[in-house]
Amino acid sequence: MSSPSIEAVNLSKRYGSFSALSNLNLKIEGSKCVGFLGPNGAGKTTTLKLFTDMIRASEGEALINGISVHENKKKALASVGSLIESPEIYPALTPREALSMVAEIRGMPRSERKRKIEEVVSEVKMEEWLDKKVGKFSKGMKQRINISAALLSEPEILLLDEPSTGLDPRGMSEVREIVKSLKQKNRLIFMSSHLLNEVSDICDEVAMIDHGKLLVYDKLSNVVSRFSGAEGGAIIIDVGLSREIDDQTVSRTISSLPGVVSAEKLEGKNLRLHFSGGIENQEKLLSDLVMMKIGLISFHPSSSALEDTYLNLIKATL
Amino acid sequence: MSKPSLKSVAPIGLPSLPTSIAQVGTITKYELLNYFRSRRFFVLLIIGIVISAIFTAVVGYYGIAYLNLTSALVFYSFWWGNSITLVVILSGIFFGGDAISGEFQNKTGYFLVGNPLRRSSIYIGKWIAALTASLIIFAIYAAIAVGNGIYYFGANIPYQFGDSLVFSVLYLIAVLGFTFFFSSLFKSSSMSILVTAILFLFAFSLIELIVSRLAQIEPWFIITYGAGIIGNVLMDPYPLTQSTRGPGGREVSTFAVSIPQGIEILVGYFVITAVIGLLLFERKEFT
Ligand SMILES: Nc1ncnc2c1ncn2[C@@H]1O[C@H](COP(=O)(O)OP(=O)(O)O)[C@@H](O)[C@H]1O
Ligand SMILES: [Mg+2]
């Protein structure tokens, strides 16, 4: 059994003369979470719709496990769960009924349906609403049911288009937890988002898109080192300590470690370092700090490096 | 030793999906469930019952003698022949008018379309559900008519009524085929319902009238002309196309559709609109 894969080959979509997606070539293979990051209007939804045959490509092909989605949608999507653009459920049906329909369409054995439906609905914390009509649900509640529908058949590939849209902050973090827990179950997750921290929090890899063009696809850490450290931009590293540290050590010793541009003490027992020097030096910095025996308990390169990268890349395509 | 058959071994990890026919059945089932929960089905059911009640009251109040309902055939012609096409058209508007456009406007189609099933399965499943829901109302309507018929004329129902019943179902099939096709041209529910209603309640009859009376051409391309067999078969004798000399010596024809011709028109409408409707839905973009 080969690992799950999704692949775009010269995939393009035009609306009239407007190019919503141009010439996307992207192959994602194996169990991992890939964030599809881009600002509003970048072409994320367009791409995901091409992967589910909701729209037709102007050129190129979308393949899932090597099967053309457009040529053989049923087979290509057999092991895909998707959530694209907050669909609506027939208002007269209950979540249990709507999910039963999905379970039947996907050929889930009758004996498993009830248990699986109850399982996914409690995963999205909607068990109280399982037998209430969807018509009265709020946007966020419907979105939770949509998420449960995508998870229902335990698909090996998940295509999620901004899954936390319409949810309150608690709901958003719950969705992130769900996606994170899926990572443990060996899935290929392709999740679009315009929120950088969402992607950096959940995903292993990131594909950045803007104006319908893929800017970069790589491991998160590589993207950061390639585009920020290497170009001399400093990143912020937050360091947590278990005990107080004296000013001397900070201003003299730590400030002069390789790559450290500046070091400052924060509230509590935290330090903030401005660092420039790429991923190898970052590794060295960490081991230096450990060897100093200053009570290092956390080392967190903040997402601002990625954020800078993101903003720089987006700016570059304007 | 027998070789393991390749076909029966599903690739590991790939779930075995139901056949497309089974998926059509699933769509039909939940679509029907949705109908029975929705107001639309009951509104149409009540309309059917109200029309039946009016006929029952009129016949009961005036009596068959006063209404000149001299035989069972005349009775069914008066009742069924005058009203079933309206019931069929209302079914088409209620269940087909926005069948496809509604899936886009309300975004309910988005819930299904990302699943591993053919688009045609969605279309056909919905169509069968619409037909089933219509047939339930149709059956109740027919039962009330037959009940009255038996009450006044006894249990020997004229065979022509059986024919008319079959033609009515054929008309229903054609109308639903047409309305499904038509609704896949639109992305707005109310628009497609409105246009379908105007077409079937006025436009087709008007065109039929203009074409046949003024242009003196047999309107074989109009669905409502084909549906004429529903009423015609209840007439004795069966009406024929007639030509008379009008004022000024001009020949004037009154067209009457024959049974084979009517069946051809209805089947033709169904086949053509079903094929185009399916193709349109296959190509439609969920933008
Ligand atoms: N049906 C459509 N007709 C015309 N333009 C469209 C259509 N759908 C999307 N677009 C345009 O394509 C671009 C990409 O849209 P989309 O993929 O939805 O972006 P996002 O990354 O926010 O999901 C946007 O500029 C959008 O306006
Ligand atoms: Mg989008």
CSV table of N, CA and C and ligand atoms in Angstrom, one decimal, chain A residues 44-45 85 161-162 192, ligand 2:
chain,number,residue,atom,x,y,z
A,44,LYS,N,-6.9,29.6,-2.5
A,44,LYS,CA,-6.9,28.4,-1.7
A,44,LYS,C,-8.1,27.6,-1.9
A,45,THR,N,-9.3,28.3,-1.8
A,45,THR,CA,-10.5,27.6,-2.0
A,45,THR,C,-10.6,27.0,-3.4
A,85,GLU,N,-15.7,25.4,2.0
A,85,GLU,CA,-16.7,26.6,2.0
A,85,GLU,C,-18.0,26.3,2.8
A,161,ASP,N,-10.8,23.3,4.1
A,161,ASP,CA,-10.7,24.7,3.7
A,161,ASP,C,-11.1,25.6,4.9
A,162,GLU,N,-10.1,26.2,5.4
A,162,GLU,CA,-10.3,27.1,6.6
A,162,GLU,C,-11.4,26.5,7.6
A,192,SER,N,-6.2,24.6,4.4
A,192,SER,CA,-6.0,26.0,4.1
A,192,SER,C,-6.3,26.9,5.2
C,2,MG,MG,-11.4,30.6,0.7
